[in-house]
CSV table of C-alpha atoms in Angstrom, one decimal:
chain,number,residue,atom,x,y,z
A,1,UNK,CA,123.1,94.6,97.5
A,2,UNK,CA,120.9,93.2,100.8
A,3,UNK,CA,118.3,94.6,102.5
A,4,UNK,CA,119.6,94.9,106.5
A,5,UNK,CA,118.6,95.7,109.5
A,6,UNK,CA,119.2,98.5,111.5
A,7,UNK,CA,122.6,99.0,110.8
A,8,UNK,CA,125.2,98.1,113.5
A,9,UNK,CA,128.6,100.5,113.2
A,10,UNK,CA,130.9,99.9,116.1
A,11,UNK,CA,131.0,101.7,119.4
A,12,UNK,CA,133.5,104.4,119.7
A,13,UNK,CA,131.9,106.5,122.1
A,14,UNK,CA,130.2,104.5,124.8
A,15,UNK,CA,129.6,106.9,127.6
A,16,UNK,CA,128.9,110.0,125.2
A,17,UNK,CA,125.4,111.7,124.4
A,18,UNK,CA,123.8,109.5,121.4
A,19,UNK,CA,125.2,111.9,119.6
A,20,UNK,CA,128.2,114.5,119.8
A,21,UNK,CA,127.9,116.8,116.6
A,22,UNK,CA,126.5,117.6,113.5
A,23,UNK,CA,129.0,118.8,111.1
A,24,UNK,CA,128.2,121.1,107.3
A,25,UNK,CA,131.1,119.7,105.0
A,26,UNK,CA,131.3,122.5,102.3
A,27,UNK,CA,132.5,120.1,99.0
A,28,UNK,CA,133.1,123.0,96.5
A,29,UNK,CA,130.1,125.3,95.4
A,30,UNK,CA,128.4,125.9,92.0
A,31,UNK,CA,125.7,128.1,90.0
A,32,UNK,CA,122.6,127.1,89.1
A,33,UNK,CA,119.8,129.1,87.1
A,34,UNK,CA,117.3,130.8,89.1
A,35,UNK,CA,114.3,129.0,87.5
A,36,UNK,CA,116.2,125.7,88.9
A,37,UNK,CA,116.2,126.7,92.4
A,38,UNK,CA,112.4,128.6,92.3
A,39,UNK,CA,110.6,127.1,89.2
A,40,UNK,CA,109.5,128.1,86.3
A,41,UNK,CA,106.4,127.9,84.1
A,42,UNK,CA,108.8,128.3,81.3
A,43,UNK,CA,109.6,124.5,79.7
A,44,UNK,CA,113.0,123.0,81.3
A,45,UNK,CA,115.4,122.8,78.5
A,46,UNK,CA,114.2,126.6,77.5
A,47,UNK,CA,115.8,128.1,80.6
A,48,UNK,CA,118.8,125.6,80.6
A,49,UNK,CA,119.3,127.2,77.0
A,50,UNK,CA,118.5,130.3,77.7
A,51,UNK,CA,118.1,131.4,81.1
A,52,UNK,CA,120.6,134.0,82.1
A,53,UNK,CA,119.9,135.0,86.0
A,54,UNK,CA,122.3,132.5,88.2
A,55,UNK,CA,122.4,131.9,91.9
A,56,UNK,CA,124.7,130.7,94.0
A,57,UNK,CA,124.7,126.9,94.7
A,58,UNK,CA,126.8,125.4,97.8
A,59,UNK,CA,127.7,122.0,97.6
A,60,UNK,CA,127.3,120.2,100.7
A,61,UNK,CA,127.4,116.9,103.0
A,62,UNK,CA,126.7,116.6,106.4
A,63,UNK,CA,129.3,115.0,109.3
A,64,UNK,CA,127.0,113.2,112.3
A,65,UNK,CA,129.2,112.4,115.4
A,66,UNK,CA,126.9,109.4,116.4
A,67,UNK,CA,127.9,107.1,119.6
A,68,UNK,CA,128.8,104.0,117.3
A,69,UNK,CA,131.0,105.8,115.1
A,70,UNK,CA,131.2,108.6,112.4
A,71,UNK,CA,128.1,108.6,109.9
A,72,UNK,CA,127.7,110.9,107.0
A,73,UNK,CA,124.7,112.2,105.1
A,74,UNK,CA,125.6,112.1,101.5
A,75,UNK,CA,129.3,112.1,100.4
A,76,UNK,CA,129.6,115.6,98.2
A,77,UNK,CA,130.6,115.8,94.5
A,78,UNK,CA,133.8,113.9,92.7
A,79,UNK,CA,136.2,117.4,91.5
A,80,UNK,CA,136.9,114.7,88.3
A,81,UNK,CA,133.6,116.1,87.2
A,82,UNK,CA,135.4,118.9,85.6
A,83,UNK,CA,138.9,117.1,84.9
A,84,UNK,CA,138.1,113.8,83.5
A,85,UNK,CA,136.0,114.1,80.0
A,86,UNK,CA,134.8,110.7,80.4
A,87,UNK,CA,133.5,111.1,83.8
A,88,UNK,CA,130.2,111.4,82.0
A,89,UNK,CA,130.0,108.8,78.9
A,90,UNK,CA,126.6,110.2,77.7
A,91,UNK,CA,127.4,112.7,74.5
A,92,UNK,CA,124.5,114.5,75.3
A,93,UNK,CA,124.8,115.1,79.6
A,94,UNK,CA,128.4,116.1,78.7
A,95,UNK,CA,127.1,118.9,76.3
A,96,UNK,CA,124.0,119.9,78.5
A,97,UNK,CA,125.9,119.7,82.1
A,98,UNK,CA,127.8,123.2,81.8
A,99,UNK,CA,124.3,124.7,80.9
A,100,UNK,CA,122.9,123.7,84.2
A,101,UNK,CA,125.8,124.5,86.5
A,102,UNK,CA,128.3,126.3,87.0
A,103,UNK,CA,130.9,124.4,89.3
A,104,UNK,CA,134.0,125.8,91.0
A,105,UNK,CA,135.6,122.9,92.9
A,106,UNK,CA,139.0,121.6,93.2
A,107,UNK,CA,140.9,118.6,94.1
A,108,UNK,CA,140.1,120.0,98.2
A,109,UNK,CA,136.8,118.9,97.6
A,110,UNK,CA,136.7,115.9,97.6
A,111,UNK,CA,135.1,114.3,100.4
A,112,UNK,CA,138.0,112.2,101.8
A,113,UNK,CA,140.1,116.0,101.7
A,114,UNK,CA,137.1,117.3,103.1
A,115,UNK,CA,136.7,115.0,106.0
A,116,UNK,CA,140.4,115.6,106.7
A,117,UNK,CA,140.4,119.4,107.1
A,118,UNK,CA,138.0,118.7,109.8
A,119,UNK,CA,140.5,116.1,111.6
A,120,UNK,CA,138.6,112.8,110.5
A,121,UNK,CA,140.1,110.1,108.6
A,122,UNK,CA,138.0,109.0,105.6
A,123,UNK,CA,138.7,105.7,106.7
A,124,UNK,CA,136.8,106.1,109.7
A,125,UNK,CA,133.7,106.7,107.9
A,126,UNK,CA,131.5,103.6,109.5
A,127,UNK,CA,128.3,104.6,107.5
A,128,UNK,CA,126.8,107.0,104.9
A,129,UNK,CA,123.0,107.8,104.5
A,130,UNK,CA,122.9,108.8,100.5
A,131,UNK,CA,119.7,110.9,100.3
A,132,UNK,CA,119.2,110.1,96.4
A,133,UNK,CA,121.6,109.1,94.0
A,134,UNK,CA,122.5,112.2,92.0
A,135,UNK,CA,125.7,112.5,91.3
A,136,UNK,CA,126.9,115.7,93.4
A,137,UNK,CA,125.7,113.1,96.4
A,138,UNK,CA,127.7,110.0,95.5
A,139,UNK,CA,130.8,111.6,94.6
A,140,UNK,CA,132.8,110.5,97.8
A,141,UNK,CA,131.9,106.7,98.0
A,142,UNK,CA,135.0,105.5,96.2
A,143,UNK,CA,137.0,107.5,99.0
A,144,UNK,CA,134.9,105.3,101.6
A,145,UNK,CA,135.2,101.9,100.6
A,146,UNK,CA,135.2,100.2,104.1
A,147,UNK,CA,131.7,102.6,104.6
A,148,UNK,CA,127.7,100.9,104.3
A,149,UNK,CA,126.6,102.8,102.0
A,150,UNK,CA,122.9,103.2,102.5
A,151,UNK,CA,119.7,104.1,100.1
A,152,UNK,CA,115.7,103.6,100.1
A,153,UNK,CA,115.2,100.2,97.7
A,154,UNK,CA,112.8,102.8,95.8
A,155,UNK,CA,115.8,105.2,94.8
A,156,UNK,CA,118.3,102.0,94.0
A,157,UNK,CA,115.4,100.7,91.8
A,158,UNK,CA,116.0,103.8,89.2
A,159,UNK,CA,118.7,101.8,88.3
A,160,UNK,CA,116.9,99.0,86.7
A,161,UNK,CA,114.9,101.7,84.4
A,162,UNK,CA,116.3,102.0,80.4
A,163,UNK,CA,118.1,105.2,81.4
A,164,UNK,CA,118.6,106.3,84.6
A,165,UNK,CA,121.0,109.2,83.0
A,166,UNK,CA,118.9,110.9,82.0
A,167,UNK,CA,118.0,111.3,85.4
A,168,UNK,CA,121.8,112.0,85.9
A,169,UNK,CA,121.9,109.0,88.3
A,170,UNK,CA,125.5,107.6,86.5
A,171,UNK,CA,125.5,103.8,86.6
A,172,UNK,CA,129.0,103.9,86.4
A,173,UNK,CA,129.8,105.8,89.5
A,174,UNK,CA,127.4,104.0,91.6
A,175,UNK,CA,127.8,100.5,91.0
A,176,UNK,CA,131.2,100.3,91.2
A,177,UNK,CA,132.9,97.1,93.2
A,178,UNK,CA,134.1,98.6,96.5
A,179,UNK,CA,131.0,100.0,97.5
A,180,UNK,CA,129.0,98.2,100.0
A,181,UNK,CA,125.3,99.3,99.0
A,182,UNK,CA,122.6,98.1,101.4
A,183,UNK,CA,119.0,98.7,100.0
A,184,UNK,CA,116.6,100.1,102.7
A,185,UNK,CA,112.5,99.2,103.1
A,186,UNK,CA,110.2,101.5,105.3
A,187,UNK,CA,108.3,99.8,107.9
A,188,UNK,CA,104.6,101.2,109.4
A,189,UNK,CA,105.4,103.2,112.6
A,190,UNK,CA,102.7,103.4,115.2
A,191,UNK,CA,104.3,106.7,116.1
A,192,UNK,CA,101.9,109.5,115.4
A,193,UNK,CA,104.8,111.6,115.0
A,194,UNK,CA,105.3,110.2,111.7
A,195,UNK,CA,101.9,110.3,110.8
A,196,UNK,CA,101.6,110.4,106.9
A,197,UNK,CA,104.8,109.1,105.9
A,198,UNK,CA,105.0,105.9,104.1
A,199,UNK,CA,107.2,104.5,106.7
A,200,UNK,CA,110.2,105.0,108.6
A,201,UNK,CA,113.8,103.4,109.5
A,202,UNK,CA,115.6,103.5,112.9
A,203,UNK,CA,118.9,103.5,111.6
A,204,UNK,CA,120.8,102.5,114.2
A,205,UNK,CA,117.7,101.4,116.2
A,206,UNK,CA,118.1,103.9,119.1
A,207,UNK,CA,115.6,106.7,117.6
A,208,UNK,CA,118.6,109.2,117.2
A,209,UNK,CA,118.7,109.0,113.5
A,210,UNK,CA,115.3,108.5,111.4
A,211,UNK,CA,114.8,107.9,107.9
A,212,UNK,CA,111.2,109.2,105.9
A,213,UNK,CA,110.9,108.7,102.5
A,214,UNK,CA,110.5,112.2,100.8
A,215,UNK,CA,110.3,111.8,97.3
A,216,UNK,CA,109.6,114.4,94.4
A,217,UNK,CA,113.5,115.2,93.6
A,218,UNK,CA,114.1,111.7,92.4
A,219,UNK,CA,111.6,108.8,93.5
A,220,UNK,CA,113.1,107.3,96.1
A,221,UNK,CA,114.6,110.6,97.7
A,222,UNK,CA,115.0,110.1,101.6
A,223,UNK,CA,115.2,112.6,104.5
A,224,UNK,CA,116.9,112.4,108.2
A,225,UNK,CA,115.1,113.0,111.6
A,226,UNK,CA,118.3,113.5,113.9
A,227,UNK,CA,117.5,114.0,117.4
A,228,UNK,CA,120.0,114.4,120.6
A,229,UNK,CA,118.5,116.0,124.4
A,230,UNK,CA,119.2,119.4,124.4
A,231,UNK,CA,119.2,120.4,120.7
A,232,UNK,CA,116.1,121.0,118.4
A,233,UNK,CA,115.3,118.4,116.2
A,234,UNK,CA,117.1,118.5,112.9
A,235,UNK,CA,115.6,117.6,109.4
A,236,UNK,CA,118.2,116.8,106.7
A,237,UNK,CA,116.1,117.0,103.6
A,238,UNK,CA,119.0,116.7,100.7
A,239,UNK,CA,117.4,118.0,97.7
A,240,UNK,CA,113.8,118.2,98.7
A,241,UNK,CA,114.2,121.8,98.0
A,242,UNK,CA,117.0,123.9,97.7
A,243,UNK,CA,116.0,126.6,100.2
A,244,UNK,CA,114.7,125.8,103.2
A,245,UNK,CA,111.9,128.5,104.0
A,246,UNK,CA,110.2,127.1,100.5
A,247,UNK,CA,108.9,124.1,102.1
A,248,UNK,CA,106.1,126.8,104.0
A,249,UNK,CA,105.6,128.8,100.7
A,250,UNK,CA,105.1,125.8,98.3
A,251,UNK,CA,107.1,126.9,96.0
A,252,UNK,CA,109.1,123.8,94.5
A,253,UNK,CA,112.5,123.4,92.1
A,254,UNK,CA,112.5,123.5,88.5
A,255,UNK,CA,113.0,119.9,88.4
A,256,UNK,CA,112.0,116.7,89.8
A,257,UNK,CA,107.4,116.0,90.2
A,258,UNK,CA,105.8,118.8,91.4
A,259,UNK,CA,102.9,117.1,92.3
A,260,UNK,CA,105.3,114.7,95.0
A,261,UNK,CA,107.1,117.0,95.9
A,262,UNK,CA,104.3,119.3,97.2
A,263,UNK,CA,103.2,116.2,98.9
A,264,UNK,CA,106.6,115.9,100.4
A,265,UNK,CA,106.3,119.0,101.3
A,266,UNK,CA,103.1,119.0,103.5
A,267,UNK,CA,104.6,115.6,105.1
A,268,UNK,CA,106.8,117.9,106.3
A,269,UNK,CA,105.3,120.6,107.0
A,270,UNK,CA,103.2,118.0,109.3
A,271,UNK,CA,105.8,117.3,111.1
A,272,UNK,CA,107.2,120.7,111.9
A,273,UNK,CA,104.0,121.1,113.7
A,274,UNK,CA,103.8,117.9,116.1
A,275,UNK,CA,107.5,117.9,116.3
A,276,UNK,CA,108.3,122.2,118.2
A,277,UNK,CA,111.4,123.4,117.5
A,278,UNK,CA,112.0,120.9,114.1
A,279,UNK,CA,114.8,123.0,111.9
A,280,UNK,CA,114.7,121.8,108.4
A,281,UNK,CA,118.0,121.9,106.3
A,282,UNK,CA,118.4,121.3,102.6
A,283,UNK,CA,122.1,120.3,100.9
A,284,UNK,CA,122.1,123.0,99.0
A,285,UNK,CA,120.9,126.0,101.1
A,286,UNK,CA,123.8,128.5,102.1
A,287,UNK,CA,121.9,128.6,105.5
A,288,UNK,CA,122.7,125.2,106.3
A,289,UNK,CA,125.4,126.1,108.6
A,290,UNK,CA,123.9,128.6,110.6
A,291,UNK,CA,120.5,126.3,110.9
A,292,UNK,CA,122.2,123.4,112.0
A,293,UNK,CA,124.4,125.3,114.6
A,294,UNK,CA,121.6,127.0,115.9
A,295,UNK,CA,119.4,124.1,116.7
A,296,UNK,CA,122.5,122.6,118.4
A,297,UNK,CA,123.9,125.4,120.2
A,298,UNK,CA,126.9,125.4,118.3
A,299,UNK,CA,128.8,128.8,117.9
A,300,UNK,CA,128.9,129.6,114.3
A,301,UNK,CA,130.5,132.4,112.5
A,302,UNK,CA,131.7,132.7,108.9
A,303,UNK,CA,134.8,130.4,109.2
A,304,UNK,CA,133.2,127.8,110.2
A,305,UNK,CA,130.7,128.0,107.4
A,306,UNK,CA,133.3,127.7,104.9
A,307,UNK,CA,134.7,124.5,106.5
C-alpha cells in the first residue's frame, strides 16, 4: 500500500472527449428495512430485530469510459455472500446479516459477469475508485487483479482499529494479495468550487474526475465530481445516502454519524449551488440510471436500467 500520484492508466482513447460514458452496472439487488434507508429514532439493533416494512435496495457500480482507459466506481457485491458460509468468519455478522438484508443475486452478478454483459473485459479494468470499504463495494476486486484499486488513507485506516467488522469492513476480503491498494491524501484546492471540503484529488490530473471526502457512512467515505463538455456535472456519492433527493431534506440513513453526515450533506448541498446543473447519484438509489442518463443525454428506458 503507497500513497501515489494522480494516477496514470494508459491511453486508449487519444482523440476522444475526456470522457465517453458513464455506465450504471446493476450487480444483483437486495432489501433493506425502511428505518435503514430513512432513519429511525428507534435504537438500531431494535428495528434489525424487529422492523418489518422492507424496501427495495439495488445494488450498484458505476462504468466511467475515461480517455486513458476504463475506470470503475466501486466493484459491486461477491454472489459467494450467500453461497459460501465462511465468507463471513464472524459468528455474530453471519447471524445478524439476513436481518439487515435481504439479497437476491446470482452467480451473473458478479462484477467481472457484469462488466461482460456490457461488452468489457474485466481485464481491462485500468482503475477502480472504491467509495468506502463495505463489503457490497469491494466484492469485485479479486475479479480485477491487474486494476489500482483506490481508497482515501482515512477509510484504509479502519483497518488498523480492533474490529473493523463490526463495521462490516471484512479484513479478509480486502487485503488479499492480488489487489493493488493505493491509499489516497486530500490536498487544499484554491478552487472555490470546492469550498468546504477537506481537500480534493485530480485523479487522473485532467479535472475530469474529482475526488471529496464525504464522510458520515464510514469515516473515510469518498465522493466523485465527473465532469465532460456537454453533460451536467455528475456527483457519485456511494452510500452517502441512499436516495438522492435526501441530501435537500436532511434526512439521513439509519446507520453511519448523523452528525457527519449532515455535514456531508451541506458540503454538498454547497456545491449543488456554485456548480448549476450538478446531478447527485447514490449506489443505491433505483434512480441512478435515469439520473445519470439524463445529465448525459443518454437515452434511457427500462432495459437499459436493468443492465
Amino acid at each position: 500500500m503507497t500513497d501515489v500520484e494522480p494516477a496514470a492508466v494508459r491511453a486508449e482513447n487519444p482523440d476522444g472527449p475526456l470522457i465517453a460514458s458513464i455506465r450504471v452496472l446493476t450487480c444483483g439487488s437486495a432489501e433493506q428495512h425502511i428505518e435503514h434507508r430513512y432513519g429511525s429514532k428507534l435504537p438500531r439493533l431494535w428495528w434489525v430485530l424487529f422492523g418489518r416494512r422492507w424496501v427495495p435496495l439495488p445494488l450498484q457500480a458505476f462504468l466511467i469510459d475515461h480517455r486513458d482507459g476504463w475506470v470503475l466506481f466501486d466493484t459491486g457485491i461477491d454472489p459467494a455472500i450467500l453461497s459460501d458460509p465462511g465468507y463471513i468468519r464472524q459468528a455474530v455478522g453471519r447471524i445478524l446479516l439476513p436481518w439487515i438484508f435481504r439479497f437476491h443475486l446470482t452467480d451473473a452478478d458478479r462484477i467481472d459477469h457484469v462488466l461482460a454483459a456490457q461488452g468489457v473485459d474485466a481485464e481491462d479494468i485500468r482503475l477502480a475508485i472504491i467509495s468506502h470499504l463495505h463489503f457490497d463495494h469491494v466484492g469485485g476486486i479479486a475479479q480485477i487483479p491487474q486494476a489500482d484499486l483506490m481508497v482515501s488513507a482515512r477509510e484504509w485506516s479502519i483497518l488498523s482499529e480492533p474490529h473493523p467488522e463490526r463495521e462490516w469492513i471484512l479484513r479478509e476480503h480486502i487485503e488479499i494479495p492480488s489487489a493493488k491498494w493505493q491509499q489516497i491524501a486530500f490536498a487544499p484546492s484554491e478552487d472555490p468550487l470546492f469550498e468546504g471540503f477537506d481537500g480534493v484529488y485530480d485523479v487522473v490530473g485532467d479535472g475530469s474526475m474529482i475526488l471529496l471526502p464525504t464522510p458520515g457512512h464510514t469515516k473515510g467515505s469518498l465522493s466523485m465530481l465527473i465532469r465532460r463538455e456537454g453533460w451536467d456535472p455528475v456527483l457519485l456519492v456511494g452510500d452517502l445516502t441512499y436516495d438522492a433527493a435526501l441530501i435537500e431534506k436532511d434526512v439521513v440513513p439509519g446507520v453511519g454519524d448523523r452528525k457527519t453526515l449532515l455535514a456531508s450533506y451541506a458540503k454538498v448541498r454547497a456545491l449543488k449551488e456554485r456548480l448549476p446543473g450538478l446531478t447527485i447519484v447514490a449506489s443505491h438509489d433505483a434512480a441512478a440510471a435515469k439520473e445519470v442518463a439524463r445529465a448525459t443525454g443518454t437515452a434511457w428506458d427500462v432495459e437499459m436500467e436493468r443492465t
